[in-house]
Amino acid sequence: MRCHLRCRPDLRPGLKSAGGRRSSFRAASKFLIALTTPHKIEATKSAIRKGRKTIYEASFEHEGVFVKVDILNKGKKGWNIYEVKNSTKLDDVYIKDTALQYYVLKGAGIKLDRAYVVLLNKAYIKKGALEIKKLFISEDVTDRVLGQQKFVGEQIPKLKAMLAAKMPDIPLGKYCEKPYLCDFKGHCWKDLPEYSVISLRGKGIDKYKLYESGIVHLADVPAESLNKDQRLQLEAFLKKKKIIDKKAIREFISTLWYPLYFLDFETFESPIPIYDKARPTHKIPFQYSLHYIKRKGGKVYHSEYLARPGTDHRKELLKKLLAEIPEKACVLAYKKSVEKSALNLLAEQFPRFRSAIEKITDNLRDLMVPFQNRAFYHYKMKGAYSIKAVLPVIDPTLSYSELEIANGNMAMVEYARMNSSKDPAEIEEIRRSLIKYCTLDTLAMVRLLDKLQTMSK
Ligand code: SF4
């Protein structure tokens, strides 16, 4: 469903004047209204007239609100709304979406019976052909949707009045990113200084409240209002300094041993499982990079795997990985939960390899720990500790910015493109980019550990 009333007051309370950026909400709304498609409404009416029992993207308008219902199905007592979500959990936002559809359809004169949110069934495991009835779960949300009808009816005139008025002057807020990333973030946030109050990380003080109170620059945030981590971020920024806790770094290094393997997976997630033994939510690794050092001070070696397009590569990947990592090796990952969960899922899908996989997961250590614990912190990390935040300050000679693929999401998209391509030259080009990206992830780990070892002395 798409609704042109994108910025809803229930998600952004208080359209009041504040010292923040001016919202582009009105411009956004006008743009989205222009997308209202009368021919789709006509096509829906025509399908109903012809006696169709199931209509996809059934389109309606009422009180100037345009909605598209994912699936509209005619039952014995009336039409049923099915709102389909790429999710395994029922979220309150989905109820609001469905409530608005229900309101518009009822207003447009459609005799409605039930409203459902269709979710992916995370318990479903593919075995042979897809079993569509098992893959999805339909949650009957009719009562909750009915309970929201008064609220929806009250909001529409308010939002229309807002659309007719001048651009509302509202501060930036959590709503710029949740429940959905706003398309206008690039515009509204562009004038924020690099070190703004919004760059404060962690769950301490509400940075948006500070922003609303008129504090824009990080330097103007009162230190006494912050929690320990946020205060450290502020103090490091004010003094433009880095923090090196040698003892904590040494403690971390003492948990590692040789041979030492640096592992990074790239994974994809398909809502509809492609392979047998996979569930809708499974993250499937399609690539890994492995740097390794056999003994302290020894040479650094590299190995990699990237699945060939159009194959169920899981066993091949697993066998190669298990053959490459010795049983007693220390395995380092950055944010190890990703590698651990991918390995655990492979163990579930290929129980024959479970004990070998468990040896790796038992020996898995996390290079993120010293950065997360602030054993090392640099003010340019802006409170973050992802590898992309840490690498530029530890080793500026290595950079993701020059690469065609610069993050895991892009890698996933490019892998999908490689799988659908028929052009050998294009496939080869994508392969090269994927290998470059994943290799940098583990090479970065090698350098980070090297620098930590130097710092600890
Ligand atoms: S980025 Fe934030 S302030 Fe700007 S239009 Fe979106 S929600 Fe409104």
XYZ file of C-alpha atoms and ligand atoms in Angstrom:
465
model
C 0.000 0.000 0.000
C 1.177 3.496 -0.779
C -0.386 6.483 0.891
C 0.227 10.051 -0.134
C -0.139 11.094 3.509
C 3.384 9.830 4.107
C 4.292 11.968 7.149
C 1.583 11.143 9.659
C 1.025 13.114 12.849
C 0.844 9.963 14.967
C 4.430 9.310 13.944
C 5.553 12.928 14.299
C 3.652 14.537 17.150
C 3.503 18.296 17.411
C 3.900 20.087 14.086
C 5.171 23.067 15.940
C 7.775 25.651 15.211
C 11.224 24.817 16.477
C 14.778 25.807 15.866
C 15.465 22.969 13.457
C 15.498 22.280 9.731
C 12.371 23.097 7.845
C 10.553 20.024 6.743
C 10.091 19.226 3.079
C 6.938 17.440 4.029
C 4.660 19.602 1.935
C 6.814 19.253 -1.148
C 6.925 15.504 -0.569
C 3.187 15.265 -0.226
C 2.535 17.252 -3.407
C 4.890 14.998 -5.268
C 3.192 11.883 -3.966
C -0.297 13.185 -4.674
C 0.789 13.605 -8.287
C 1.428 9.872 -8.354
C -2.224 9.089 -7.685
C -3.275 7.018 -10.639
C -6.928 7.356 -11.705
C -6.558 4.642 -14.346
C -5.729 2.143 -11.606
C -8.904 3.088 -9.770
C -10.858 2.644 -12.992
C -9.168 -0.723 -13.645
C -10.155 -1.848 -10.127
C -13.776 -0.784 -10.653
C -13.819 -2.627 -13.947
C -12.409 -5.808 -12.343
C -15.124 -5.660 -9.674
C -17.819 -5.130 -12.318
C -16.520 -8.153 -14.232
C -16.921 -10.288 -11.118
C -13.232 -10.867 -10.381
C -12.807 -12.538 -6.993
C -9.161 -11.598 -6.424
C -7.586 -8.258 -7.345
C -3.923 -7.418 -6.827
C -3.017 -3.813 -6.016
C -6.696 -2.921 -5.951
C -6.773 0.895 -6.014
C -9.272 3.222 -4.344
C -9.674 6.831 -3.380
C -11.798 8.409 -0.683
C -11.611 11.865 0.880
C -8.570 12.547 -1.307
C -6.617 9.568 0.057
C -5.354 7.045 -2.470
C -4.564 3.467 -1.428
C -3.500 0.274 -3.167
C -4.477 -2.955 -1.421
C -1.914 -5.711 -1.983
C -4.606 -8.379 -2.381
C -8.358 -7.880 -2.271
C -10.290 -11.117 -2.141
C -14.049 -11.585 -2.285
C -15.463 -13.894 0.387
C -19.007 -14.970 1.193
C -19.636 -12.006 3.553
C -17.763 -9.317 1.635
C -14.281 -8.322 0.476
C -11.216 -9.192 2.534
C -8.111 -7.018 2.636
C -4.706 -8.738 2.611
C -1.750 -6.486 3.384
C 1.408 -8.448 2.498
C 4.620 -7.696 4.379
C 8.205 -8.821 3.920
C 8.439 -9.575 7.624
C 7.900 -12.377 10.093
C 6.591 -10.091 12.863
C 3.369 -8.154 13.156
C 4.231 -4.488 13.645
C 1.926 -1.731 14.803
C 2.778 0.232 11.638
C 1.219 -2.551 9.558
C -2.016 -2.209 11.512
C -2.046 1.523 10.783
C -1.436 0.857 7.072
C -4.273 -1.646 6.993
C -6.567 0.627 9.035
C -6.161 3.407 6.459
C -6.928 0.994 3.618
C -10.009 -0.237 5.443
C -11.174 3.358 5.985
C -10.713 4.314 2.331
C -12.331 1.162 0.942
C -15.309 1.486 3.257
C -15.674 5.140 2.302
C -15.466 4.169 -1.375
C -18.508 1.952 -0.878
C -16.833 -1.459 -0.745
C -18.558 -4.027 1.452
C -15.770 -5.291 3.657
C -15.542 -8.387 5.802
C -12.079 -9.051 7.311
C -8.636 -7.429 7.202
C -5.447 -9.502 7.340
C -1.739 -8.806 7.501
C 0.123 -11.526 5.593
C 3.525 -12.354 7.121
C 6.295 -14.766 6.267
C 6.243 -17.932 8.341
C 9.682 -18.182 9.929
C 9.026 -21.811 10.909
C 8.629 -22.846 7.279
C 11.537 -24.865 5.904
C 11.626 -25.375 2.149
C 11.653 -28.982 1.044
C 11.156 -29.528 -2.662
C 8.576 -27.288 -4.335
C 7.485 -24.157 -2.479
C 4.384 -24.675 -0.345
C 2.814 -21.251 -0.567
C 0.165 -21.956 2.086
C 2.888 -22.858 4.565
C 5.207 -20.032 3.551
C 2.747 -17.310 4.600
C 0.709 -16.699 7.732
C -2.372 -14.471 7.597
C -3.022 -12.619 10.854
C -6.609 -11.488 11.249
C -6.295 -7.861 12.398
C -9.914 -6.851 11.802
C -10.639 -5.899 15.423
C -7.516 -3.767 15.724
C -8.203 -2.129 12.376
C -11.783 -1.330 13.403
C -10.441 0.152 16.631
C -8.381 2.640 14.593
C -11.139 3.871 12.279
C -12.068 6.883 14.413
C -8.421 7.900 14.687
C -7.876 7.609 10.917
C -11.016 9.660 10.230
C -9.787 12.389 12.574
C -6.312 12.560 11.085
C -7.269 12.987 7.431
C -8.725 16.543 7.707
C -5.820 17.573 9.946
C -3.296 16.352 7.416
C -5.162 18.003 4.570
C -5.147 21.298 6.441
C -1.432 20.884 6.926
C -0.927 20.158 3.225
C -2.861 23.275 2.303
C -0.814 25.414 4.678
C 2.750 26.608 4.300
C 5.588 24.157 4.762
C 5.523 23.110 8.416
C 8.475 24.179 10.458
C 9.380 21.041 12.365
C 12.654 19.834 13.791
C 14.524 16.779 12.601
C 13.496 13.764 14.602
C 13.527 10.010 15.010
C 10.706 9.968 12.492
C 13.194 10.912 9.735
C 14.417 7.315 9.956
C 11.704 5.280 11.670
C 9.478 3.488 10.933
C 10.793 4.225 7.409
C 13.766 6.144 6.131
C 12.381 9.405 4.762
C 13.206 10.066 1.103
C 13.945 13.678 1.946
C 16.582 13.033 4.567
C 19.350 14.009 2.159
C 17.686 17.389 1.695
C 16.611 18.174 5.260
C 19.822 16.968 6.913
C 22.277 18.398 4.413
C 23.143 21.505 6.433
C 23.857 19.672 9.655
C 27.453 20.209 10.736
C 29.661 17.118 10.569
C 29.892 17.012 14.361
C 26.315 17.836 15.312
C 24.271 16.879 18.348
C 22.612 14.244 16.114
C 25.999 12.534 15.701
C 25.800 11.536 19.388
C 25.639 7.738 19.565
C 24.062 5.376 22.049
C 20.950 5.314 24.143
C 21.788 8.044 26.665
C 20.202 11.433 26.308
C 17.533 12.111 23.679
C 19.621 13.986 21.073
C 16.532 15.066 19.164
C 15.202 16.807 22.262
C 18.494 18.650 22.566
C 18.265 19.553 18.897
C 14.699 20.767 19.332
C 15.857 22.925 22.225
C 18.178 24.717 19.796
C 21.469 22.829 20.324
C 22.872 21.971 16.903
C 26.647 21.612 17.342
C 28.105 18.733 19.325
C 30.394 21.211 21.062
C 27.348 22.932 22.634
C 25.972 19.795 24.315
C 26.194 20.026 28.135
C 28.513 17.178 29.214
C 26.693 16.602 32.509
C 23.545 15.527 30.627
C 25.314 12.608 28.915
C 25.958 8.988 29.844
C 29.505 7.585 30.092
C 29.920 6.659 26.407
C 28.356 9.822 25.078
C 30.506 11.916 27.419
C 33.590 10.140 26.118
C 32.471 10.922 22.559
C 31.996 14.594 23.440
C 35.238 14.949 25.398
C 37.300 13.229 22.690
C 35.721 15.552 20.120
C 36.338 18.721 22.166
C 40.009 17.805 22.650
C 40.312 16.290 19.147
C 41.985 13.313 20.739
C 42.192 9.546 20.637
C 42.017 7.179 23.583
C 44.298 4.165 23.873
C 43.781 1.846 26.839
C 46.880 -0.355 26.517
C 45.864 -2.712 29.307
C 42.447 -3.387 27.757
C 44.036 -3.871 24.320
C 46.571 -6.321 25.783
C 43.764 -8.208 27.510
C 41.933 -8.554 24.210
C 45.039 -9.675 22.333
C 45.723 -12.292 25.012
C 42.450 -14.029 24.024
C 43.810 -14.742 20.508
C 46.225 -17.417 19.315
C 47.919 -18.746 16.169
C 47.200 -19.935 13.574
C 44.936 -16.912 13.227
C 42.223 -16.739 10.550
C 40.379 -13.533 9.638
C 36.973 -14.452 8.266
C 34.286 -12.366 6.596
C 31.078 -13.579 4.951
C 28.862 -11.791 2.487
C 25.318 -13.043 2.749
C 21.991 -12.646 1.007
C 18.530 -12.995 2.401
C 15.609 -14.033 0.280
C 12.114 -13.700 1.784
C 11.110 -16.673 -0.355
C 13.606 -19.467 0.305
C 15.441 -20.464 -2.834
C 17.206 -23.552 -1.544
C 15.990 -26.623 0.284
C 16.368 -26.629 4.091
C 16.325 -22.812 4.143
C 13.729 -20.644 5.891
C 12.394 -17.254 4.726
C 14.632 -15.366 7.160
C 17.838 -17.308 6.549
C 20.931 -15.339 5.676
C 22.837 -17.454 3.157
C 26.559 -16.787 2.748
C 27.555 -16.615 -0.908
C 31.112 -15.409 -0.459
C 33.912 -15.369 2.046
C 37.341 -13.887 2.358
C 39.961 -15.472 4.564
C 43.296 -13.936 5.487
C 45.450 -16.074 7.740
C 48.719 -16.043 9.624
C 50.153 -19.398 10.604
C 52.501 -18.180 13.358
C 53.142 -14.952 15.238
C 55.015 -12.506 13.038
C 54.543 -14.853 10.077
C 53.489 -14.186 6.503
C 49.888 -13.200 5.711
C 48.090 -15.529 3.276
C 44.773 -15.069 1.552
C 42.026 -17.306 0.242
C 38.486 -16.647 -0.940
C 35.287 -18.149 -2.216
C 32.567 -16.638 -4.375
C 29.612 -18.713 -5.530
C 29.117 -19.229 -9.237
C 25.855 -17.722 -10.508
C 22.760 -19.881 -10.521
C 24.032 -22.683 -8.275
C 23.130 -23.962 -4.826
C 26.640 -23.341 -3.624
C 26.190 -23.845 0.138
C 27.855 -27.236 0.438
C 30.710 -26.216 -1.821
C 31.338 -23.070 0.244
C 31.149 -24.998 3.484
C 33.484 -27.775 2.371
C 36.097 -25.287 1.156
C 35.897 -23.268 4.355
C 36.170 -26.341 6.589
C 39.125 -27.593 4.587
C 40.881 -24.235 4.920
C 40.461 -23.470 8.613
C 42.377 -25.888 10.856
C 40.414 -27.353 13.752
C 42.276 -25.503 16.458
C 42.741 -22.173 14.691
C 41.618 -18.919 16.253
C 39.025 -17.329 13.948
C 38.555 -13.577 14.038
C 35.565 -11.782 12.609
C 34.415 -8.189 12.917
C 30.988 -8.267 14.586
C 31.169 -12.020 14.877
C 27.399 -12.453 15.361
C 26.989 -12.313 11.550
C 29.523 -15.096 10.876
C 28.332 -17.128 13.861
C 24.706 -17.016 12.849
C 25.526 -17.873 9.184
C 27.614 -20.847 10.365
C 24.903 -22.015 12.769
C 22.351 -21.920 9.972
C 24.669 -23.928 7.725
C 25.009 -26.469 10.558
C 21.197 -26.664 10.707
C 20.978 -27.173 6.945
C 23.902 -29.635 6.764
C 23.948 -31.557 10.062
C 26.691 -33.842 8.732
C 29.110 -30.917 9.110
C 27.777 -29.705 12.452
C 30.663 -30.807 14.668
C 33.287 -29.320 12.293
C 31.308 -26.071 12.105
C 31.013 -25.932 15.885
C 34.778 -26.081 16.181
C 34.963 -22.857 14.191
C 32.180 -21.130 16.117
C 33.773 -22.172 19.442
C 37.027 -20.565 18.331
C 35.420 -17.440 16.927
C 36.607 -14.142 18.471
C 35.388 -10.640 17.782
C 37.789 -7.911 16.663
C 35.057 -5.328 17.240
C 35.352 -5.777 21.028
C 38.298 -3.400 21.739
C 36.648 -0.689 19.642
C 33.214 -1.245 21.112
C 34.668 -1.160 24.635
C 36.600 2.006 23.809
C 39.983 0.402 24.444
C 40.702 2.414 21.311
C 38.661 5.452 20.382
C 39.321 8.349 18.028
C 37.072 11.396 17.940
C 36.648 10.945 14.153
C 34.842 7.650 14.820
C 31.901 9.833 15.947
C 30.837 7.370 18.604
C 30.639 4.453 16.126
C 32.734 1.272 16.112
C 31.868 -0.430 12.825
C 34.832 -1.452 10.682
C 33.946 1.383 8.279
C 34.167 3.892 11.139
C 37.376 2.477 12.600
C 39.484 1.714 9.510
C 39.937 5.311 8.206
C 41.385 6.458 11.537
C 43.578 3.392 12.092
C 44.824 2.918 8.544
C 43.879 5.698 6.098
C 45.757 3.888 3.301
C 42.933 1.353 3.113
C 39.621 2.734 1.989
C 36.197 1.521 0.938
C 35.389 4.773 -0.842
C 37.345 3.837 -3.996
C 35.504 0.524 -4.436
C 32.542 -0.052 -6.749
C 30.972 -2.067 -3.908
C 31.311 -0.230 -0.618
C 29.051 -2.109 1.808
C 27.284 -5.403 2.473
C 23.951 -4.262 1.014
C 25.581 -3.288 -2.250
C 27.362 -6.652 -2.290
C 24.009 -8.417 -1.914
C 22.450 -6.373 -4.723
C 25.436 -6.951 -7.019
C 25.381 -10.681 -6.302
C 21.705 -10.749 -7.331
C 22.628 -8.802 -10.495
C 25.402 -11.276 -11.228
C 22.936 -14.152 -10.856
C 20.482 -12.647 -13.299
C 23.067 -11.541 -15.863
C 23.643 -13.497 -19.049
C 26.600 -11.378 -20.119
C 29.935 -13.095 -19.286
C 31.789 -9.757 -19.300
C 29.334 -8.248 -16.852
C 29.460 -11.346 -14.622
C 33.246 -11.158 -14.584
C 33.203 -7.461 -13.723
C 30.799 -8.041 -10.799
C 32.896 -10.988 -9.602
C 35.986 -8.815 -9.515
C 34.202 -6.057 -7.570
C 32.759 -8.526 -5.051
C 36.136 -10.137 -4.472
C 37.808 -6.741 -4.031
C 35.217 -5.673 -1.469
C 35.218 -8.836 0.629
C 39.025 -9.049 0.501
C 39.275 -5.534 1.885
C 37.099 -6.526 4.855
C 39.550 -9.175 6.037
C 42.651 -7.236 5.019
C 41.295 -4.364 7.128
C 41.050 -6.776 10.064
C 44.669 -7.824 9.590
C 45.733 -4.164 9.708
C 43.514 -3.338 12.691
C 44.982 -6.170 14.723
C 48.475 -5.192 13.658
C 47.903 -1.608 14.851
C 46.362 -2.808 18.111
C 49.440 -4.977 18.705
C 51.685 -1.966 18.111
C 49.570 0.266 20.378
C 49.617 -2.267 23.198
C 53.401 -2.124 23.524
S 13.757 14.174 6.575
Fe 12.594 14.407 8.473
S 12.044 16.574 8.556
Fe 12.638 16.129 6.417
S 10.719 15.625 5.349
Fe 11.621 13.720 6.106
S 10.674 13.350 8.077
Fe 10.295 15.522 7.567
